[in-house]
Amino acid sequence: MIIQLLGSSACPNCRELEASVRQTVAARGVSAEIRKVTDPTEIMASGVMGLPGLVIDGRVAVSGRVPSREELGRILDAVGA
């Protein structure tokens, strides 16, 4: 599984999303490659309309907000993690 975290290091919500995703993935023992994407061109091409963005295996899972850890768990369940 490839998880992309779209945002910038200057964005507090982007940092919060990264921490939540890393903690949730670790707690569930999910095997995933987590990539931070900060290039504006790549972010625009992903289809994410607001930051932070979460893309899992090429599909936009979250855009413009930080989901709760419970919601992240449901998202991971939905993609078969």
PDB file of C-alpha atoms in Angstrom:
ATOM      1  CA  MET A   1       0.000   0.000   0.000  1.00  0.00           C
ATOM      2  CA  ILE A   2       1.246   3.479  -0.851  1.00  0.00           C
ATOM      3  CA  ILE A   3      -0.008   6.334   1.298  1.00  0.00           C
ATOM      4  CA  GLN A   4       0.660   9.855   0.086  1.00  0.00           C
ATOM      5  CA  LEU A   5       0.407  12.802   2.468  1.00  0.00           C
ATOM      6  CA  LEU A   6      -0.114  15.971   0.446  1.00  0.00           C
ATOM      7  CA  GLY A   7       0.731  19.320   1.970  1.00  0.00           C
ATOM      8  CA  SER A   8       3.574  21.486   3.180  1.00  0.00           C
ATOM      9  CA  SER A   9       5.791  21.570   6.235  1.00  0.00           C
ATOM     10  CA  ALA A  10       4.435  25.058   7.036  1.00  0.00           C
ATOM     11  CA  CYS A  11       0.873  23.697   7.341  1.00  0.00           C
ATOM     12  CA  PRO A  12      -0.039  22.691  10.933  1.00  0.00           C
ATOM     13  CA  ASN A  13      -2.925  20.484   9.758  1.00  0.00           C
ATOM     14  CA  CYS A  14      -0.579  18.728   7.321  1.00  0.00           C
ATOM     15  CA  ARG A  15       1.783  17.870  10.179  1.00  0.00           C
ATOM     16  CA  GLU A  16      -1.163  16.694  12.291  1.00  0.00           C
ATOM     17  CA  LEU A  17      -2.396  14.436   9.474  1.00  0.00           C
ATOM     18  CA  GLU A  18       1.077  12.961   9.034  1.00  0.00           C
ATOM     19  CA  ALA A  19       1.376  12.171  12.748  1.00  0.00           C
ATOM     20  CA  SER A  20      -2.108  10.608  12.854  1.00  0.00           C
ATOM     21  CA  VAL A  21      -1.503   8.489   9.764  1.00  0.00           C
ATOM     22  CA  ARG A  22       1.873   7.254  11.010  1.00  0.00           C
ATOM     23  CA  GLN A  23       0.441   6.389  14.447  1.00  0.00           C
ATOM     24  CA  THR A  24      -2.622   4.654  13.014  1.00  0.00           C
ATOM     25  CA  VAL A  25      -0.585   2.630  10.505  1.00  0.00           C
ATOM     26  CA  ALA A  26       1.865   1.574  13.234  1.00  0.00           C
ATOM     27  CA  ALA A  27      -0.877   0.707  15.736  1.00  0.00           C
ATOM     28  CA  ARG A  28      -2.651  -1.490  13.191  1.00  0.00           C
ATOM     29  CA  GLY A  29       0.537  -3.123  11.923  1.00  0.00           C
ATOM     30  CA  VAL A  30      -0.248  -2.068   8.362  1.00  0.00           C
ATOM     31  CA  SER A  31       2.482  -2.563   5.784  1.00  0.00           C
ATOM     32  CA  ALA A  32       2.592   0.737   3.920  1.00  0.00           C
ATOM     33  CA  GLU A  33       5.011   3.079   2.238  1.00  0.00           C
ATOM     34  CA  ILE A  34       4.262   6.600   3.440  1.00  0.00           C
ATOM     35  CA  ARG A  35       5.308   9.407   1.109  1.00  0.00           C
ATOM     36  CA  LYS A  36       5.146  13.138   1.761  1.00  0.00           C
ATOM     37  CA  VAL A  37       4.210  15.132  -1.329  1.00  0.00           C
ATOM     38  CA  THR A  38       4.962  18.853  -1.238  1.00  0.00           C
ATOM     39  CA  ASP A  39       5.412  19.661  -4.928  1.00  0.00           C
ATOM     40  CA  PRO A  40       2.487  21.921  -5.989  1.00  0.00           C
ATOM     41  CA  THR A  41       2.334  20.425  -9.486  1.00  0.00           C
ATOM     42  CA  GLU A  42       2.113  16.890  -8.117  1.00  0.00           C
ATOM     43  CA  ILE A  43      -0.498  17.934  -5.540  1.00  0.00           C
ATOM     44  CA  MET A  44      -2.667  19.553  -8.246  1.00  0.00           C
ATOM     45  CA  ALA A  45      -2.359  16.467 -10.455  1.00  0.00           C
ATOM     46  CA  SER A  46      -3.549  14.208  -7.613  1.00  0.00           C
ATOM     47  CA  GLY A  47      -7.070  15.634  -7.614  1.00  0.00           C
ATOM     48  CA  VAL A  48      -6.880  16.875  -4.018  1.00  0.00           C
ATOM     49  CA  MET A  49      -8.842  20.117  -3.775  1.00  0.00           C
ATOM     50  CA  GLY A  50      -7.692  21.232  -0.310  1.00  0.00           C
ATOM     51  CA  LEU A  51      -4.785  20.623   2.030  1.00  0.00           C
ATOM     52  CA  PRO A  52      -3.986  18.467   3.783  1.00  0.00           C
ATOM     53  CA  GLY A  53      -4.681  15.600   1.464  1.00  0.00           C
ATOM     54  CA  LEU A  54      -4.500  11.850   1.912  1.00  0.00           C
ATOM     55  CA  VAL A  55      -4.178   9.601  -1.128  1.00  0.00           C
ATOM     56  CA  ILE A  56      -4.076   5.816  -0.749  1.00  0.00           C
ATOM     57  CA  ASP A  57      -3.011   3.703  -3.703  1.00  0.00           C
ATOM     58  CA  GLY A  58      -3.790   6.545  -6.098  1.00  0.00           C
ATOM     59  CA  ARG A  59      -7.262   7.324  -4.718  1.00  0.00           C
ATOM     60  CA  VAL A  60      -8.105  10.481  -2.787  1.00  0.00           C
ATOM     61  CA  ALA A  61      -9.272   9.431   0.677  1.00  0.00           C
ATOM     62  CA  VAL A  62      -9.377  12.813   2.437  1.00  0.00           C
ATOM     63  CA  SER A  63      -9.062  16.392   1.222  1.00  0.00           C
ATOM     64  CA  GLY A  64      -8.946  19.630   3.180  1.00  0.00           C
ATOM     65  CA  ARG A  65      -9.237  18.256   6.708  1.00  0.00           C
ATOM     66  CA  VAL A  66      -7.687  16.013   9.332  1.00  0.00           C
ATOM     67  CA  PRO A  67      -9.817  12.923  10.012  1.00  0.00           C
ATOM     68  CA  SER A  68      -9.971  11.358  13.460  1.00  0.00           C
ATOM     69  CA  ARG A  69      -7.907   8.243  14.118  1.00  0.00           C
ATOM     70  CA  GLU A  70     -11.141   6.252  14.157  1.00  0.00           C
ATOM     71  CA  GLU A  71     -11.998   7.517  10.687  1.00  0.00           C
ATOM     72  CA  LEU A  72      -8.464   6.749   9.495  1.00  0.00           C
ATOM     73  CA  GLY A  73      -8.971   3.204  10.757  1.00  0.00           C
ATOM     74  CA  ARG A  74     -12.202   2.907   8.772  1.00  0.00           C
ATOM     75  CA  ILE A  75     -10.461   4.282   5.673  1.00  0.00           C
ATOM     76  CA  LEU A  76      -7.674   1.712   6.021  1.00  0.00           C
ATOM     77  CA  ASP A  77     -10.262  -1.056   6.519  1.00  0.00           C
ATOM     78  CA  ALA A  78     -12.068   0.051   3.363  1.00  0.00           C
ATOM     79  CA  VAL A  79      -8.902  -0.268   1.265  1.00  0.00           C
ATOM     80  CA  GLY A  80      -8.123  -3.679   2.697  1.00  0.00           C
ATOM     81  CA  ALA A  81      -5.287  -2.823   5.068  1.00  0.00           C
TER      82      ALA A  81
END
